[in-house]
């Protein structure tokens, strides 16, 4: 197993921040319906926690993408492995992501979804690594900004391991 050395963001810190984001989303979309679109698999814990902190009429859907090229970093060439089940015409869509690194995946997804007539299209990410950005992309909601470390836990994996950790750690 890898050297998972320390807790970077504790379970308590994560839960507190998710509740704050949920309250902000509730206020921002007051009186509206919302479709949360989780990006598999990393968004699963954040999605599950966030949806329960939003006091609106919420529906959920999922997409799965994979970036060609393998390795731990994205190549920017994105393949849609699973598309949305639902029609997003006229809907408020909030993409729920685990982390934004280069920004290439979400940049592609935003473009991919923007032609489908959504009423609004925004991004919520638990983590953001702004120092790694290759495209001009800013999340509308962000849990925490992190340094250029390889992060695991709370949905984030190293070769599919460590997703279940309730806190955020990093690999040395
Ligand atoms: P981007 O296209 O470079 O923004 O990459 C986004 C995706 O790369 C995320 O959804 C993650 O799946 C993965 N990723 C980026 N940084 C990390 C990390 O530090 N740990 C685990 N996965 C990461
Ligand atoms: Mg991901």
PDB file of C-alpha atoms and ligand atoms in Angstrom:
ATOM      1  CA  UNK A   1       0.000   0.000   0.000  1.00  0.00           C
ATOM      2  CA  UNK A   2       1.060   3.591  -0.514  1.00  0.00           C
ATOM      3  CA  UNK A   3       2.383   5.847   2.197  1.00  0.00           C
ATOM      4  CA  UNK A   4      -0.740   7.677   3.337  1.00  0.00           C
ATOM      5  CA  UNK A   5       0.852   9.856   5.926  1.00  0.00           C
ATOM      6  CA  UNK A   6      -1.452  12.361   7.460  1.00  0.00           C
ATOM      7  CA  UNK A   7      -4.921  13.814   7.633  1.00  0.00           C
ATOM      8  CA  UNK A   8      -5.002  16.917   5.430  1.00  0.00           C
ATOM      9  CA  UNK A   9      -8.706  17.703   5.917  1.00  0.00           C
ATOM     10  CA  UNK A  10     -10.559  15.968   8.733  1.00  0.00           C
ATOM     11  CA  UNK A  11     -13.987  14.368   8.565  1.00  0.00           C
ATOM     12  CA  UNK A  12     -15.337  17.158  10.791  1.00  0.00           C
ATOM     13  CA  UNK A  13     -13.914  19.870   8.517  1.00  0.00           C
ATOM     14  CA  UNK A  14     -15.380  18.157   5.431  1.00  0.00           C
ATOM     15  CA  UNK A  15     -18.831  17.777   6.972  1.00  0.00           C
ATOM     16  CA  UNK A  16     -18.883  21.385   8.192  1.00  0.00           C
ATOM     17  CA  UNK A  17     -17.922  22.683   4.749  1.00  0.00           C
ATOM     18  CA  UNK A  18     -20.445  20.467   2.944  1.00  0.00           C
ATOM     19  CA  UNK A  19     -23.190  21.839   5.189  1.00  0.00           C
ATOM     20  CA  UNK A  20     -22.079  25.404   4.339  1.00  0.00           C
ATOM     21  CA  UNK A  21     -22.126  24.667   0.608  1.00  0.00           C
ATOM     22  CA  UNK A  22     -25.545  23.026   0.945  1.00  0.00           C
ATOM     23  CA  UNK A  23     -26.898  26.128   2.678  1.00  0.00           C
ATOM     24  CA  UNK A  24     -25.391  28.384  -0.004  1.00  0.00           C
ATOM     25  CA  UNK A  25     -26.868  26.268  -2.825  1.00  0.00           C
ATOM     26  CA  UNK A  26     -30.255  26.285  -1.063  1.00  0.00           C
ATOM     27  CA  UNK A  27     -30.176  30.079  -0.851  1.00  0.00           C
ATOM     28  CA  UNK A  28     -28.911  30.604  -4.419  1.00  0.00           C
ATOM     29  CA  UNK A  29     -31.570  28.382  -6.054  1.00  0.00           C
ATOM     30  CA  UNK A  30     -34.434  29.416  -3.746  1.00  0.00           C
ATOM     31  CA  UNK A  31     -37.800  28.587  -5.329  1.00  0.00           C
ATOM     32  CA  UNK A  32     -36.179  26.554  -8.119  1.00  0.00           C
ATOM     33  CA  UNK A  33     -35.712  22.839  -8.794  1.00  0.00           C
ATOM     34  CA  UNK A  34     -32.206  21.452  -9.057  1.00  0.00           C
ATOM     35  CA  UNK A  35     -30.586  18.512 -10.830  1.00  0.00           C
ATOM     36  CA  UNK A  36     -27.328  17.358  -9.251  1.00  0.00           C
ATOM     37  CA  UNK A  37     -25.063  15.562 -11.717  1.00  0.00           C
ATOM     38  CA  UNK A  38     -22.370  13.542  -9.951  1.00  0.00           C
ATOM     39  CA  UNK A  39     -19.273  12.562 -11.874  1.00  0.00           C
ATOM     40  CA  UNK A  40     -18.505   8.914 -11.096  1.00  0.00           C
ATOM     41  CA  UNK A  41     -16.815   7.556  -9.185  1.00  0.00           C
ATOM     42  CA  UNK A  42     -15.013  10.177  -7.134  1.00  0.00           C
ATOM     43  CA  UNK A  43     -18.005  12.380  -6.395  1.00  0.00           C
ATOM     44  CA  UNK A  44     -19.985   9.678  -4.576  1.00  0.00           C
ATOM     45  CA  UNK A  45     -19.295  10.689  -0.930  1.00  0.00           C
ATOM     46  CA  UNK A  46     -19.568  14.428  -1.653  1.00  0.00           C
ATOM     47  CA  UNK A  47     -22.763  13.897  -3.665  1.00  0.00           C
ATOM     48  CA  UNK A  48     -24.339  11.763  -0.928  1.00  0.00           C
ATOM     49  CA  UNK A  49     -23.489  14.281   1.787  1.00  0.00           C
ATOM     50  CA  UNK A  50     -24.292  17.420  -0.217  1.00  0.00           C
ATOM     51  CA  UNK A  51     -27.717  16.309  -1.460  1.00  0.00           C
ATOM     52  CA  UNK A  52     -28.855  15.839   2.143  1.00  0.00           C
ATOM     53  CA  UNK A  53     -27.813  19.398   2.995  1.00  0.00           C
ATOM     54  CA  UNK A  54     -29.828  21.022   0.208  1.00  0.00           C
ATOM     55  CA  UNK A  55     -33.355  22.073   1.118  1.00  0.00           C
ATOM     56  CA  UNK A  56     -34.839  22.207  -2.382  1.00  0.00           C
ATOM     57  CA  UNK A  57     -36.654  19.848  -4.745  1.00  0.00           C
ATOM     58  CA  UNK A  58     -33.543  17.914  -5.857  1.00  0.00           C
ATOM     59  CA  UNK A  59     -33.121  15.177  -8.427  1.00  0.00           C
ATOM     60  CA  UNK A  60     -29.865  13.369  -9.079  1.00  0.00           C
ATOM     61  CA  UNK A  61     -28.159  11.830 -12.087  1.00  0.00           C
ATOM     62  CA  UNK A  62     -24.653  10.590 -12.817  1.00  0.00           C
ATOM     63  CA  UNK A  63     -22.126  10.654 -15.605  1.00  0.00           C
ATOM     64  CA  UNK A  64     -18.941   8.670 -15.893  1.00  0.00           C
ATOM     65  CA  UNK A  65     -16.046   9.837 -17.967  1.00  0.00           C
ATOM     66  CA  UNK A  66     -12.589   8.480 -18.540  1.00  0.00           C
ATOM     67  CA  UNK A  67      -9.642  10.346 -19.908  1.00  0.00           C
ATOM     68  CA  UNK A  68      -7.454   8.637 -22.433  1.00  0.00           C
ATOM     69  CA  UNK A  69      -3.782   8.208 -21.701  1.00  0.00           C
ATOM     70  CA  UNK A  70      -4.022   6.476 -18.327  1.00  0.00           C
ATOM     71  CA  UNK A  71      -1.813   7.279 -15.384  1.00  0.00           C
ATOM     72  CA  UNK A  72      -2.807   9.434 -12.459  1.00  0.00           C
ATOM     73  CA  UNK A  73      -3.138  12.651 -14.446  1.00  0.00           C
ATOM     74  CA  UNK A  74      -5.790  13.484 -16.999  1.00  0.00           C
ATOM     75  CA  UNK A  75      -4.906  13.855 -20.678  1.00  0.00           C
ATOM     76  CA  UNK A  76      -7.772  16.176 -21.528  1.00  0.00           C
ATOM     77  CA  UNK A  77      -9.186  13.804 -24.126  1.00  0.00           C
ATOM     78  CA  UNK A  78     -12.378  12.656 -22.486  1.00  0.00           C
ATOM     79  CA  UNK A  79     -14.545   9.659 -23.262  1.00  0.00           C
ATOM     80  CA  UNK A  80     -18.144   9.560 -22.024  1.00  0.00           C
ATOM     81  CA  UNK A  81     -18.517   6.130 -20.402  1.00  0.00           C
ATOM     82  CA  UNK A  82     -21.998   6.832 -19.019  1.00  0.00           C
ATOM     83  CA  UNK A  83     -24.164   9.704 -20.161  1.00  0.00           C
ATOM     84  CA  UNK A  84     -27.098  11.278 -18.302  1.00  0.00           C
ATOM     85  CA  UNK A  85     -30.313   9.281 -17.990  1.00  0.00           C
ATOM     86  CA  UNK A  86     -32.455  12.409 -17.960  1.00  0.00           C
ATOM     87  CA  UNK A  87     -33.191  15.287 -20.313  1.00  0.00           C
ATOM     88  CA  UNK A  88     -31.750  18.536 -18.936  1.00  0.00           C
ATOM     89  CA  UNK A  89     -33.733  20.940 -21.100  1.00  0.00           C
ATOM     90  CA  UNK A  90     -34.916  23.839 -18.945  1.00  0.00           C
ATOM     91  CA  UNK A  91     -33.284  22.415 -15.805  1.00  0.00           C
ATOM     92  CA  UNK A  92     -30.891  23.961 -13.316  1.00  0.00           C
ATOM     93  CA  UNK A  93     -27.908  21.627 -13.508  1.00  0.00           C
ATOM     94  CA  UNK A  94     -25.210  21.528 -10.848  1.00  0.00           C
ATOM     95  CA  UNK A  95     -22.256  19.293 -11.695  1.00  0.00           C
ATOM     96  CA  UNK A  96     -20.807  17.672  -8.564  1.00  0.00           C
ATOM     97  CA  UNK A  97     -17.122  16.786  -8.801  1.00  0.00           C
ATOM     98  CA  UNK A  98     -14.489  15.508  -6.397  1.00  0.00           C
ATOM     99  CA  UNK A  99     -11.540  17.634  -7.489  1.00  0.00           C
ATOM    100  CA  UNK A 100     -10.526  20.048 -10.243  1.00  0.00           C
ATOM    101  CA  UNK A 101      -6.920  19.647 -11.282  1.00  0.00           C
ATOM    102  CA  UNK A 102      -6.025  20.743 -14.825  1.00  0.00           C
ATOM    103  CA  UNK A 103      -9.704  21.596 -15.381  1.00  0.00           C
ATOM    104  CA  UNK A 104      -9.708  19.747 -18.701  1.00  0.00           C
ATOM    105  CA  UNK A 105     -12.336  17.177 -17.707  1.00  0.00           C
ATOM    106  CA  UNK A 106     -14.881  19.744 -16.539  1.00  0.00           C
ATOM    107  CA  UNK A 107     -14.079  22.103 -19.381  1.00  0.00           C
ATOM    108  CA  UNK A 108     -14.942  19.293 -21.780  1.00  0.00           C
ATOM    109  CA  UNK A 109     -18.083  18.330 -19.835  1.00  0.00           C
ATOM    110  CA  UNK A 110     -19.350  21.902 -19.639  1.00  0.00           C
ATOM    111  CA  UNK A 111     -19.007  22.244 -23.399  1.00  0.00           C
ATOM    112  CA  UNK A 112     -20.561  18.800 -23.917  1.00  0.00           C
ATOM    113  CA  UNK A 113     -23.617  19.661 -21.778  1.00  0.00           C
ATOM    114  CA  UNK A 114     -24.008  23.294 -22.758  1.00  0.00           C
ATOM    115  CA  UNK A 115     -25.725  22.435 -26.040  1.00  0.00           C
ATOM    116  CA  UNK A 116     -28.584  20.638 -24.311  1.00  0.00           C
ATOM    117  CA  UNK A 117     -30.750  23.576 -23.314  1.00  0.00           C
ATOM    118  CA  UNK A 118     -30.228  23.621 -19.555  1.00  0.00           C
ATOM    119  CA  UNK A 119     -31.592  26.682 -17.775  1.00  0.00           C
ATOM    120  CA  UNK A 120     -28.314  26.983 -15.869  1.00  0.00           C
ATOM    121  CA  UNK A 121     -25.108  24.970 -15.628  1.00  0.00           C
ATOM    122  CA  UNK A 122     -22.817  25.331 -12.636  1.00  0.00           C
ATOM    123  CA  UNK A 123     -20.034  23.398 -10.933  1.00  0.00           C
ATOM    124  CA  UNK A 124     -19.566  22.325  -7.318  1.00  0.00           C
ATOM    125  CA  UNK A 125     -16.273  20.689  -6.391  1.00  0.00           C
ATOM    126  CA  UNK A 126     -15.100  19.499  -3.010  1.00  0.00           C
ATOM    127  CA  UNK A 127     -11.462  20.240  -3.789  1.00  0.00           C
ATOM    128  CA  UNK A 128      -9.636  22.548  -6.159  1.00  0.00           C
ATOM    129  CA  UNK A 129      -5.962  22.628  -7.155  1.00  0.00           C
ATOM    130  CA  UNK A 130      -5.809  26.035  -8.871  1.00  0.00           C
ATOM    131  CA  UNK A 131      -2.016  25.886  -9.306  1.00  0.00           C
ATOM    132  CA  UNK A 132      -2.447  22.987 -11.758  1.00  0.00           C
ATOM    133  CA  UNK A 133      -4.987  24.635 -14.043  1.00  0.00           C
ATOM    134  CA  UNK A 134      -4.452  24.393 -17.819  1.00  0.00           C
ATOM    135  CA  UNK A 135      -7.711  26.046 -18.876  1.00  0.00           C
ATOM    136  CA  UNK A 136      -9.648  29.009 -17.539  1.00  0.00           C
ATOM    137  CA  UNK A 137     -12.218  27.235 -15.395  1.00  0.00           C
ATOM    138  CA  UNK A 138     -13.525  28.284 -12.005  1.00  0.00           C
ATOM    139  CA  UNK A 139     -15.939  26.297  -9.825  1.00  0.00           C
ATOM    140  CA  UNK A 140     -19.092  28.067  -8.655  1.00  0.00           C
ATOM    141  CA  UNK A 141     -18.869  26.230  -5.310  1.00  0.00           C
ATOM    142  CA  UNK A 142     -15.648  24.897  -3.827  1.00  0.00           C
ATOM    143  CA  UNK A 143     -14.992  23.086  -0.562  1.00  0.00           C
ATOM    144  CA  UNK A 144     -11.268  23.616  -0.136  1.00  0.00           C
ATOM    145  CA  UNK A 145      -8.311  24.701  -2.220  1.00  0.00           C
ATOM    146  CA  UNK A 146      -5.349  22.330  -1.921  1.00  0.00           C
ATOM    147  CA  UNK A 147      -1.708  22.455  -2.941  1.00  0.00           C
ATOM    148  CA  UNK A 148      -0.256  20.352  -5.738  1.00  0.00           C
ATOM    149  CA  UNK A 149      -0.350  17.044  -3.839  1.00  0.00           C
ATOM    150  CA  UNK A 150      -1.775  13.695  -4.878  1.00  0.00           C
ATOM    151  CA  UNK A 151      -4.936  13.575  -2.825  1.00  0.00           C
ATOM    152  CA  UNK A 152      -6.812  10.471  -1.665  1.00  0.00           C
ATOM    153  CA  UNK A 153      -9.910   9.864   0.443  1.00  0.00           C
ATOM    154  CA  UNK A 154     -13.507  11.111   0.480  1.00  0.00           C
ATOM    155  CA  UNK A 155     -14.006   9.645  -3.009  1.00  0.00           C
ATOM    156  CA  UNK A 156     -10.533  10.255  -4.397  1.00  0.00           C
ATOM    157  CA  UNK A 157      -8.481   7.213  -5.277  1.00  0.00           C
ATOM    158  CA  UNK A 158      -5.021   5.935  -5.991  1.00  0.00           C
ATOM    159  CA  UNK A 159      -5.568   3.050  -8.438  1.00  0.00           C
ATOM    160  CA  UNK A 160      -9.132   2.687  -7.064  1.00  0.00           C
ATOM    161  CA  UNK A 161      -8.017   2.424  -3.411  1.00  0.00           C
ATOM    162  CA  UNK A 162      -8.726   4.786  -0.489  1.00  0.00           C
ATOM    163  CA  UNK A 163     -12.012   6.186  -1.821  1.00  0.00           C
ATOM    164  CA  UNK A 164     -13.801   5.147   1.381  1.00  0.00           C
ATOM    165  CA  UNK A 165     -11.648   7.209   3.774  1.00  0.00           C
ATOM    166  CA  UNK A 166     -13.958   9.702   5.532  1.00  0.00           C
ATOM    167  CA  UNK A 167     -11.149  12.301   5.543  1.00  0.00           C
ATOM    168  CA  UNK A 168      -8.722  13.728   2.953  1.00  0.00           C
ATOM    169  CA  UNK A 169      -5.131  12.539   2.944  1.00  0.00           C
ATOM    170  CA  UNK A 170      -2.296  12.637   0.446  1.00  0.00           C
ATOM    171  CA  UNK A 171       0.232  10.220  -1.003  1.00  0.00           C
ATOM    172  CA  UNK A 172       3.918  10.816  -0.404  1.00  0.00           C
TER     173      UNK A 172
HETATM  174  P1  LIG B   1      -8.637  17.384 -14.418  1.00  0.00           P
HETATM  175  O1  LIG B   1      -9.293  17.072 -15.728  1.00  0.00           O
HETATM  176  O2  LIG B   1      -7.140  17.483 -14.565  1.00  0.00           O
HETATM  177  O3  LIG B   1      -9.218  18.574 -13.716  1.00  0.00           O
HETATM  178  O4  LIG B   1      -8.788  16.111 -13.538  1.00  0.00           O
HETATM  179  C1  LIG B   1      -9.892  15.829 -12.828  1.00  0.00           C
HETATM  180  C2  LIG B   1      -9.884  14.381 -12.403  1.00  0.00           C
HETATM  181  O5  LIG B   1      -8.571  13.835 -12.191  1.00  0.00           O
HETATM  182  C3  LIG B   1     -10.592  14.275 -11.088  1.00  0.00           C
HETATM  183  O6  LIG B   1     -11.971  14.098 -11.267  1.00  0.00           O
HETATM  184  C4  LIG B   1      -9.925  13.082 -10.460  1.00  0.00           C
HETATM  185  O7  LIG B   1     -10.594  11.905 -10.871  1.00  0.00           O
HETATM  186  C5  LIG B   1      -8.518  13.075 -11.001  1.00  0.00           C
HETATM  187  N1  LIG B   1      -7.583  13.700 -10.061  1.00  0.00           N
HETATM  188  C6  LIG B   1      -7.001  14.920 -10.166  1.00  0.00           C
HETATM  189  N2  LIG B   1      -6.201  15.175  -9.133  1.00  0.00           N
HETATM  190  C7  LIG B   1      -6.291  14.093  -8.314  1.00  0.00           C
HETATM  191  C8  LIG B   1      -5.699  13.770  -7.043  1.00  0.00           C
HETATM  192  O8  LIG B   1      -4.933  14.521  -6.431  1.00  0.00           O
HETATM  193  N3  LIG B   1      -6.034  12.559  -6.513  1.00  0.00           N
HETATM  194  C9  LIG B   1      -6.889  11.693  -7.123  1.00  0.00           C
HETATM  195  N4  LIG B   1      -7.468  11.969  -8.316  1.00  0.00           N
HETATM  196  C10 LIG B   1      -7.179  13.149  -8.908  1.00  0.00           C
HETATM  197 MG1  LIG B   2     -13.031  12.290 -11.052  1.00  0.00          MG
END
